[in-house]
Short mmCIF file of C-alpha atoms and ligand atoms in Angstrom, two decimals:
data_model
loop_
_atom_site.label_atom_id
_atom_site.label_comp_id
_atom_site.label_asym_id
_atom_site.label_seq_id
_atom_site.Cartn_x
_atom_site.Cartn_y
_atom_site.Cartn_z
CA MET N 372 126.25 112.60 87.81
CA GLY N 373 123.95 113.29 84.88
CA PHE N 374 121.33 115.30 86.77
CA PRO N 375 121.40 118.06 89.36
CA SER N 376 121.74 116.98 92.95
CA PHE N 377 118.63 117.46 95.01
CA PRO N 378 118.24 120.03 97.76
CA ASN N 379 119.20 119.33 101.32
CA SER N 380 116.65 118.88 104.06
CA CYS N 381 116.43 122.49 105.24
CA PHE N 382 115.66 123.66 101.78
CA LEU N 383 112.99 121.00 101.33
CA LEU N 384 111.31 121.99 104.56
CA ILE N 385 111.20 125.67 103.77
CA LEU N 386 110.09 125.11 100.22
CA LEU N 387 107.26 122.79 101.14
CA CYS N 388 106.04 124.78 104.12
CA LEU N 389 105.81 127.95 102.07
CA VAL N 390 103.80 126.19 99.43
CA ASN N 391 101.25 124.83 101.83
CA ILE N 392 100.66 127.55 104.34
CA SER N 393 97.83 129.19 102.48
CA THR N 394 95.07 126.58 102.64
CA ILE N 395 92.47 128.11 104.92
CA SER N 396 88.73 127.68 104.63
CA SER N 397 85.58 127.45 106.64
CA THR N 398 84.03 124.35 105.11
CA GLU N 399 84.68 120.98 106.71
CA PRO N 400 86.49 119.14 103.85
CA LEU N 401 88.76 122.10 103.24
CA LYS N 402 89.44 122.35 106.93
CA GLN N 403 90.65 118.77 106.82
CA GLU N 404 92.86 119.64 103.85
CA ALA N 405 94.41 122.40 105.88
CA VAL N 406 94.91 120.17 108.90
CA LEU N 407 96.34 117.18 107.07
CA PHE N 408 98.56 119.02 104.61
CA GLY N 409 99.32 122.04 106.76
CA GLY N 410 99.82 119.80 109.77
CA ASN N 411 100.68 121.10 113.16
CA PHE N 412 101.15 117.60 114.47
CA PRO N 413 102.84 117.13 117.83
CA ALA N 414 103.95 113.65 116.76
CA LEU N 415 104.25 111.16 113.92
CA TYR N 416 103.72 107.48 114.77
CA VAL N 417 104.84 105.07 112.07
CA ILE N 418 103.50 101.57 111.45
CA GLY N 419 104.71 99.55 108.48
CA ASP N 420 107.31 97.37 106.79
CA SER N 421 110.78 97.82 105.29
CA LEU N 422 109.71 100.83 103.25
CA VAL N 423 109.68 102.82 106.49
CA ASP N 424 111.57 100.65 109.02
CA ALA N 425 114.04 102.95 110.77
CA GLY N 426 116.01 100.17 112.48
CA ASN N 427 113.57 97.97 114.42
CA ASN N 428 114.87 94.81 112.76
CA ASN N 429 118.40 95.61 114.02
CA ASN N 430 117.18 94.33 117.37
CA LEU N 431 115.32 91.25 116.15
CA GLU N 432 116.55 87.76 115.31
CA THR N 433 116.32 87.87 111.55
CA SER N 434 118.52 87.97 108.50
CA VAL N 435 116.36 90.79 107.10
CA LYS N 436 118.45 93.74 108.25
CA SER N 437 120.17 96.65 106.60
CA ASN N 438 122.38 98.04 109.35
CA TYR N 439 125.61 97.63 107.40
CA PRO N 440 127.18 99.41 104.43
CA PRO N 441 126.45 100.07 101.64
CA TYR N 442 123.01 100.83 103.16
CA GLY N 443 122.91 104.36 104.55
CA SER N 444 125.82 105.62 102.41
CA ASP N 445 123.98 108.95 102.04
CA PHE N 446 122.31 109.04 105.45
CA GLU N 447 123.69 111.77 107.71
CA GLY N 448 127.25 111.32 106.51
CA GLY N 449 127.02 107.59 105.87
CA LYS N 450 125.28 105.85 108.75
CA ALA N 451 123.74 102.40 108.23
CA THR N 452 120.82 102.77 110.62
CA GLY N 453 118.68 99.87 109.47
CA ARG N 454 116.86 101.88 106.83
CA PHE N 455 116.46 99.96 103.58
CA SER N 456 117.90 102.64 101.33
CA ASN N 457 121.05 104.64 100.74
CA GLY N 458 119.47 107.52 102.67
CA LYS N 459 116.18 108.76 104.00
CA THR N 460 112.88 106.88 103.79
CA ILE N 461 109.51 108.36 102.92
CA ALA N 462 108.69 108.37 106.66
CA ASP N 463 111.74 110.60 107.17
CA TYR N 464 110.63 113.04 104.47
CA ILE N 465 107.12 113.08 105.89
CA ALA N 466 108.46 113.93 109.35
CA MET N 467 110.62 116.69 107.85
CA TYR N 468 107.72 118.11 105.90
CA TYR N 469 105.72 118.44 109.09
CA GLY N 470 108.66 119.96 110.94
CA LEU N 471 109.16 116.95 113.23
CA PRO N 472 112.38 115.17 114.12
CA LEU N 473 113.09 111.91 112.24
CA VAL N 474 111.08 109.25 114.05
CA PRO N 475 113.23 106.80 116.06
CA ALA N 476 112.79 103.01 115.96
CA TYR N 477 110.94 101.64 118.98
CA MET N 478 113.23 98.62 119.40
CA GLY N 479 116.30 100.82 119.72
CA LEU N 480 114.96 103.01 122.53
CA SER N 481 115.76 102.68 126.22
CA GLU N 482 112.90 102.84 128.74
CA GLU N 483 114.16 106.28 129.71
CA GLN N 484 114.01 107.51 126.12
CA LYS N 485 110.53 106.04 125.64
CA ASN N 486 109.34 107.95 128.69
CA ASN N 487 110.76 111.17 127.34
CA ILE N 488 109.66 111.08 123.68
CA SER N 489 106.50 112.87 122.64
CA THR N 490 107.23 113.51 118.95
CA GLY N 491 106.51 109.99 117.75
CA ILE N 492 107.88 106.45 117.56
CA ASN N 493 108.43 104.11 114.62
CA TYR N 494 107.25 100.48 114.97
CA ALA N 495 107.77 99.43 111.33
CA SER N 496 109.47 96.12 110.72
CA ALA N 497 110.99 94.74 107.54
CA SER N 498 109.63 91.43 106.16
CA CYS N 499 106.41 91.63 108.20
CA GLY N 500 102.91 92.28 106.97
CA ILE N 501 99.23 92.52 107.72
CA LEU N 502 98.77 88.80 108.37
CA PHE N 503 100.45 87.45 111.48
CA ASN N 504 102.49 84.75 109.72
CA THR N 505 103.78 86.88 106.87
CA GLY N 506 107.58 87.16 106.91
CA LYS N 507 108.10 84.78 109.85
CA ARG N 508 109.75 82.22 107.54
CA VAL N 509 112.89 84.37 107.47
CA GLY N 510 113.02 85.32 111.14
CA GLN N 511 111.45 87.58 113.72
CA CYS N 512 109.55 90.69 112.74
CA LEU N 513 106.72 92.81 114.07
CA SER N 514 103.36 92.11 112.40
CA LEU N 515 100.75 94.81 112.05
CA SER N 516 98.80 93.65 115.12
CA VAL N 517 102.02 93.44 117.16
CA GLN N 518 102.98 96.98 116.16
CA VAL N 519 99.60 98.16 117.42
CA ASP N 520 100.16 96.14 120.63
CA LEU N 521 103.48 97.95 121.09
CA PHE N 522 101.83 101.30 120.52
CA GLN N 523 99.25 100.39 123.16
CA GLU N 524 102.13 99.54 125.51
CA THR N 525 103.72 102.91 124.70
CA ILE N 526 100.54 104.63 125.82
CA GLU N 527 100.20 102.59 129.02
CA LYS N 528 103.82 102.59 130.12
CA ASN N 529 105.33 105.72 128.62
CA LEU N 530 102.90 108.35 127.38
CA LYS N 531 100.92 108.14 130.62
CA THR N 532 104.16 109.04 132.39
CA LYS N 533 104.82 111.92 130.04
CA PHE N 534 101.24 113.23 130.02
CA LYS N 535 100.02 112.92 133.59
CA ASN N 536 96.70 114.59 132.85
CA PRO N 537 94.41 112.17 130.88
CA SER N 538 92.90 114.95 128.78
CA GLU N 539 96.38 116.10 127.75
CA LEU N 540 97.17 112.56 126.69
CA SER N 541 94.01 112.14 124.63
CA GLU N 542 94.63 115.54 123.06
CA HIS N 543 98.15 114.44 122.13
CA LEU N 544 96.86 111.22 120.54
CA ALA N 545 93.99 112.94 118.73
CA GLN N 546 96.30 115.59 117.26
CA SER N 547 99.09 113.21 116.22
CA LEU N 548 99.50 111.70 112.77
CA PHE N 549 99.54 107.92 112.34
CA MET N 550 101.25 106.69 109.22
CA ILE N 551 100.56 103.16 107.98
CA ALA N 552 102.55 101.60 105.13
CA ILE N 553 102.18 97.82 105.05
CA GLY N 554 100.93 94.92 102.93
CA VAL N 555 103.45 94.19 100.18
CA ASN N 556 105.07 91.32 102.06
CA ASP N 557 101.69 89.61 102.31
CA TYR N 558 101.58 89.70 98.52
CA ALA N 559 105.19 88.57 98.13
CA SER N 560 104.45 85.67 100.44
CA ILE N 561 101.20 84.45 98.85
CA PHE N 562 102.67 84.86 95.37
CA ARG N 563 105.63 82.67 96.25
CA LYS N 564 103.38 79.95 97.67
CA THR N 565 100.35 80.15 95.35
CA PRO N 566 100.98 82.25 92.22
CA ASN N 567 97.36 81.72 91.13
CA PHE N 568 95.80 82.90 94.37
CA ASN N 569 92.29 84.33 94.30
CA ALA N 570 92.95 88.09 94.32
CA THR N 571 89.47 89.08 95.53
CA GLU N 572 89.49 86.67 98.43
CA PHE N 573 93.01 87.60 99.43
CA ALA N 574 92.39 91.36 99.25
CA ASP N 575 89.27 90.94 101.40
CA LYS N 576 91.19 88.87 103.93
CA LEU N 577 93.96 91.46 104.21
CA LEU N 578 91.56 94.36 104.34
CA GLN N 579 89.53 92.83 107.13
CA GLU N 580 92.62 92.58 109.35
CA TYR N 581 93.87 96.01 108.26
CA LEU N 582 90.59 97.67 109.24
CA ILE N 583 90.48 95.86 112.57
CA GLN N 584 93.85 97.42 113.39
CA ILE N 585 92.81 100.91 112.26
CA GLU N 586 89.76 100.60 114.50
CA ARG N 587 91.99 99.50 117.38
CA LEU N 588 94.18 102.57 116.87
CA HIS N 589 91.06 104.71 116.76
CA THR N 590 89.82 103.20 120.03
CA LEU N 591 93.23 103.91 121.57
CA GLY N 592 92.83 107.57 120.61
CA ALA N 593 94.28 107.97 117.10
CA LYS N 594 92.16 110.15 114.81
CA LYS N 595 94.42 111.33 111.99
CA PHE N 596 95.85 108.82 109.57
CA PHE N 597 98.29 108.87 106.68
CA ILE N 598 97.55 105.73 104.68
CA ASN N 599 100.17 104.71 102.11
CA ASN N 600 98.89 102.07 99.67
CA VAL N 601 100.80 99.01 98.50
CA LYS N 602 103.60 99.34 95.94
CA PRO N 603 103.51 97.73 92.46
CA LEU N 604 105.65 94.75 93.41
CA GLY N 605 105.22 93.26 89.94
CA CYS N 606 107.53 95.96 88.55
CA TYR N 607 110.29 95.66 91.14
CA PRO N 608 113.74 94.37 90.16
CA ASN N 609 113.27 91.13 92.11
CA MET N 610 110.22 90.33 89.97
CA ILE N 611 111.17 91.64 86.55
CA VAL N 612 114.55 89.93 86.51
CA THR N 613 112.77 86.69 85.62
CA SER N 614 109.94 88.11 83.49
CA GLU N 615 109.27 87.58 79.79
CA PRO N 616 110.19 89.75 78.02
CA ARG N 617 112.88 90.46 80.55
CA GLY N 618 112.19 93.74 82.32
CA SER N 619 108.41 93.75 81.89
CA CYS N 620 106.15 93.82 84.93
CA ASN N 621 104.20 90.92 86.36
CA GLU N 622 100.71 92.14 85.51
CA PRO N 623 98.60 89.60 87.44
CA LEU N 624 100.49 90.45 90.62
CA ASN N 625 100.11 94.19 90.05
CA LEU N 626 96.39 93.77 89.32
CA ALA N 627 95.94 91.84 92.56
CA ILE N 628 97.69 94.60 94.53
CA GLY N 629 95.73 97.28 92.65
CA LEU N 630 92.50 95.56 93.68
CA PHE N 631 93.53 95.69 97.33
CA ASN N 632 94.43 99.37 96.99
CA THR N 633 91.03 100.20 95.49
CA LYS N 634 89.24 98.35 98.27
CA LEU N 635 91.41 100.05 100.85
CA ARG N 636 90.67 103.50 99.46
CA ASN N 637 86.91 102.79 99.41
CA SER N 638 86.92 101.42 102.92
CA LEU N 639 88.49 104.65 104.20
CA SER N 640 85.44 106.56 103.00
CA GLN N 641 83.26 104.11 104.89
CA MET N 642 85.45 104.34 107.96
CA LYS N 643 85.12 108.11 107.88
CA GLN N 644 81.35 107.81 107.81
CA LYS N 645 81.41 105.35 110.67
CA PHE N 646 83.74 107.50 112.82
CA ASN N 647 83.13 111.16 112.12
CA ASP N 648 86.15 112.20 114.21
CA THR N 649 88.66 110.56 111.86
CA ALA N 650 90.65 112.13 109.04
CA PHE N 651 92.56 110.25 106.36
CA LEU N 652 95.27 111.34 104.00
CA TYR N 653 95.56 108.69 101.26
CA SER N 654 98.85 108.26 99.47
CA ASP N 655 98.85 106.48 96.11
CA TYR N 656 102.37 105.10 96.34
CA TYR N 657 101.45 102.42 93.78
CA ASN N 658 100.94 104.90 90.97
CA TYR N 659 103.82 107.05 92.11
CA MET N 660 106.29 104.19 91.68
CA LEU N 661 104.73 103.12 88.39
CA GLY N 662 105.05 106.68 87.11
CA LEU N 663 108.66 106.95 88.23
CA ARG N 664 109.40 103.73 86.43
CA GLY N 665 107.72 105.00 83.28
CA GLY N 666 104.86 102.49 83.11
CA THR N 667 104.40 98.78 83.40
CA SER N 668 105.97 97.56 80.19
CA SER N 669 108.98 99.81 80.10
CA ASN N 670 112.31 98.07 80.01
CA GLN N 671 113.72 101.51 79.91
CA ALA N 672 115.01 102.44 76.53
CA GLY N 673 116.16 105.84 77.72
CA SER N 674 113.09 107.99 78.42
CA SER N 675 114.21 108.64 82.01
CA PRO N 676 117.65 109.74 83.17
CA LEU N 677 117.22 107.30 86.05
CA ASN N 678 117.83 103.59 85.88
CA SER N 679 114.42 102.25 86.78
CA THR N 680 114.85 98.54 86.27
CA ALA N 681 118.06 97.42 87.97
CA PRO N 682 118.99 98.01 91.62
CA CYS N 683 122.08 99.93 92.61
CA CYS N 684 123.09 97.06 94.87
CA PRO N 685 124.05 94.45 93.96
CA GLU N 686 125.33 96.13 90.84
CA VAL N 687 125.11 92.90 88.93
CA TYR N 688 121.76 91.44 89.87
CA ASP N 689 120.77 88.07 88.53
CA GLY N 690 117.69 87.46 90.67
CA ALA N 691 119.52 85.08 93.00
CA PRO N 692 117.32 83.98 95.89
CA THR N 693 117.70 87.12 97.93
CA THR N 694 116.18 90.54 97.75
CA THR N 695 118.84 92.31 99.77
CA CYS N 696 122.19 93.84 99.25
CA TRP N 697 124.81 92.10 101.40
CA PRO N 698 127.85 93.62 103.12
CA SER N 699 129.92 91.89 100.47
CA SER N 700 127.81 93.15 97.55
CA ILE N 701 129.30 95.60 95.10
CA ALA N 702 127.04 98.66 94.85
CA CYS N 703 126.84 101.16 92.01
CA LYS N 704 128.88 104.34 92.52
CA GLU N 705 125.99 106.81 92.36
CA PRO N 706 122.91 105.34 94.09
CA ASP N 707 120.76 108.28 93.08
CA THR N 708 121.10 107.47 89.40
CA HIS N 709 118.72 104.59 90.17
CA ILE N 710 115.18 104.46 91.54
CA PHE N 711 115.87 101.17 93.33
CA PHE N 712 118.66 100.88 95.83
CA ASP N 713 118.32 97.14 96.33
CA PRO N 714 116.05 94.74 94.45
CA PHE N 715 113.13 95.50 96.76
CA HIS N 716 113.60 99.11 97.98
CA PRO N 717 113.84 102.65 96.58
CA THR N 718 116.77 105.01 96.67
CA GLN N 719 116.76 108.22 98.67
CA LEU N 720 116.16 110.12 95.44
CA ALA N 721 112.95 108.16 94.77
CA ASN N 722 111.87 108.86 98.36
CA TYR N 723 112.64 112.55 98.06
CA LYS N 724 110.74 112.83 94.78
CA TYR N 725 107.84 111.08 96.49
CA SER N 726 107.63 113.83 99.10
CA ILE N 727 107.52 116.48 96.39
CA ALA N 728 104.80 114.63 94.48
CA CYS N 729 102.80 114.03 97.67
CA PHE N 730 103.03 117.38 99.42
CA ASN N 731 104.13 119.93 96.92
CA GLU N 732 102.41 118.83 93.74
CA ARG N 733 99.73 116.88 95.63
CA SER N 734 99.46 114.62 92.64
CA ILE N 735 99.54 111.38 94.63
CA CYS N 736 98.23 112.31 98.07
CA HIS N 737 94.70 113.45 98.82
CA VAL N 738 92.40 113.89 101.79
CA VAL N 739 89.57 111.36 101.94
CA ASN N 740 86.38 113.41 101.87
CA ASN N 741 83.92 110.74 100.92
C1 NAG Q 1406 114.43 114.39 127.07
O1 NAG Q 1406 114.11 115.13 125.91
C2 NAG Q 1406 114.68 116.41 125.84
C3 NAG Q 1406 114.12 117.14 124.63
O2 NAG Q 1406 114.16 116.33 123.50
C4 NAG Q 1406 116.21 116.28 125.82
O3 NAG Q 1406 116.80 117.54 125.78
C5 NAG Q 1406 116.64 115.52 127.07
O4 NAG Q 1406 118.04 115.28 127.00
C6 NAG Q 1406 115.93 114.19 127.19
N1 NAG Q 1406 116.23 113.56 128.45
C7 NAG Q 1406 116.55 112.27 128.54
C8 NAG Q 1406 116.78 111.77 129.91
O5 NAG Q 1406 116.63 111.54 127.57
C1 NAG Q 1407 87.47 84.19 94.03
O1 NAG Q 1407 86.75 84.23 95.23
C2 NAG Q 1407 85.48 84.84 95.11
C3 NAG Q 1407 84.91 85.00 96.50
O2 NAG Q 1407 85.04 83.83 97.23
C4 NAG Q 1407 84.61 84.00 94.18
O3 NAG Q 1407 83.36 84.60 94.05
C5 NAG Q 1407 85.31 83.92 92.84
O4 NAG Q 1407 84.56 83.07 91.98
C6 NAG Q 1407 86.72 83.40 92.97
N1 NAG Q 1407 87.39 83.54 91.70
C7 NAG Q 1407 88.02 82.52 91.13
C8 NAG Q 1407 88.68 82.82 89.82
O5 NAG Q 1407 88.09 81.42 91.62
C1 NAG Q 1408 79.96 113.16 115.37
O1 NAG Q 1408 78.74 112.50 115.64
C2 NAG Q 1408 78.24 112.74 116.94
C3 NAG Q 1408 77.00 111.89 117.17
O2 NAG Q 1408 76.80 110.96 116.17
C4 NAG Q 1408 77.97 114.22 117.13
O3 NAG Q 1408 77.52 114.46 118.44
C5 NAG Q 1408 79.24 115.00 116.88
O4 NAG Q 1408 78.99 116.38 116.91
C6 NAG Q 1408 79.84 114.65 115.52
N1 NAG Q 1408 81.16 115.28 115.43
C7 NAG Q 1408 81.57 115.91 114.31
C8 NAG Q 1408 82.96 116.46 114.35
O5 NAG Q 1408 80.87 116.05 113.33
C1 NAG Q 1409 120.74 99.86 84.81
O1 NAG Q 1409 121.77 99.42 85.65
C2 NAG Q 1409 122.23 98.11 85.37
C3 NAG Q 1409 123.20 97.70 86.46
O2 NAG Q 1409 123.97 98.78 86.92
C4 NAG Q 1409 122.85 98.08 83.99
O3 NAG Q 1409 123.28 96.78 83.69
C5 NAG Q 1409 121.79 98.52 82.99
O4 NAG Q 1409 122.34 98.59 81.71
C6 NAG Q 1409 121.22 99.87 83.37
N1 NAG Q 1409 120.13 100.20 82.48
C7 NAG Q 1409 120.01 101.39 81.93
C8 NAG Q 1409 118.86 101.58 81.01
O5 NAG Q 1409 120.80 102.28 82.14
#
């Protein structure tokens, strides 16, 4: 390998916790900094798509799964759990940063386990999105509203068993962190159907539904949110494989996603004014991935030691009508020499670097103060 291997999880945890322990202040915005970055969260609840799916799709009728090798080749000794990467996802690194166990997939839990878990559950589902119909063409998946329904069911059926005293339950919910990472499949879907879609109208439509679901979570008792914006799909291997010149990003698609992200960020400020008991940590995943790639026009002439245009799996990728790596696909030998593991998802190295940029450098994550 041409670059040093990255530290194991224990080291990451210690490193990041030491860095962030010192933020203490009396003023309100700084207090929120300390809470959101310093986090003493009892639980992490995850809502999203394949970026953070921890295996929910394993239990759904769909071809969009990743519970077979070479997925997971670097996950806890080589387990294909249904994560769309060779190793950990950003949700895993976020849990580790906050000192929580990796968050288990809801669909894989027994009733007994659901009744016993109080450190968080993951509802994220690959191929799904903000709009109810997104992703359904390829099989079952859990849409944003359905994930919130399932969380509501978790409260009613399970958390009320675990926390018998209602004030203990509302305290648990108010102190927990709710991560949301969803929306790119809505863009993939509209782009396939109507490449010239009206970006303003579409962003407004998505945002309206997104905010309805945040308000629902708030009504259910959630107060602290980690909002991850939508990735620059126009620069992903499944898009650039057909671009002209080959390897350049699809700018109109990126601009449309960027517009949604800007509106999302602004609406969080408004949401905070509307509900003064909420706190938001905003994660600019879009610019993180663009930066890792080295910009929008790069076809990678050697500025980065990482291969940032082609996926690790399949090793020879011609843009055939799939965005996954199949059990029969030949993968590259060293996944972490790439930023993309398959044509649509990052490697563990990209996810690890994300956690450093978000929590340690704080260059891409910030607390919404206004
Ligand atoms: C409940 O959770 C505790 C702590 O995580 C664990 O030790 C115990 O085995 C669990 N019990 C069941 C029935 O799953
Ligand atoms: C997109 O939709 C908005 C709002 O409906 C409208 O004002 C705008 O003219 C549309 N843009 C185009 C290019 O059609
Ligand atoms: C939020 O607003 C309500 C009334 O609008 C007020 O009573 C409460 O103290 C405020 N809470 C915070 C944390 O500012
Ligand atoms: C990236 O990887 C692909 C497939 O493994 C390879 O064909 C391509 O040359 C690599 N690009 C760079 C810049 O290393």
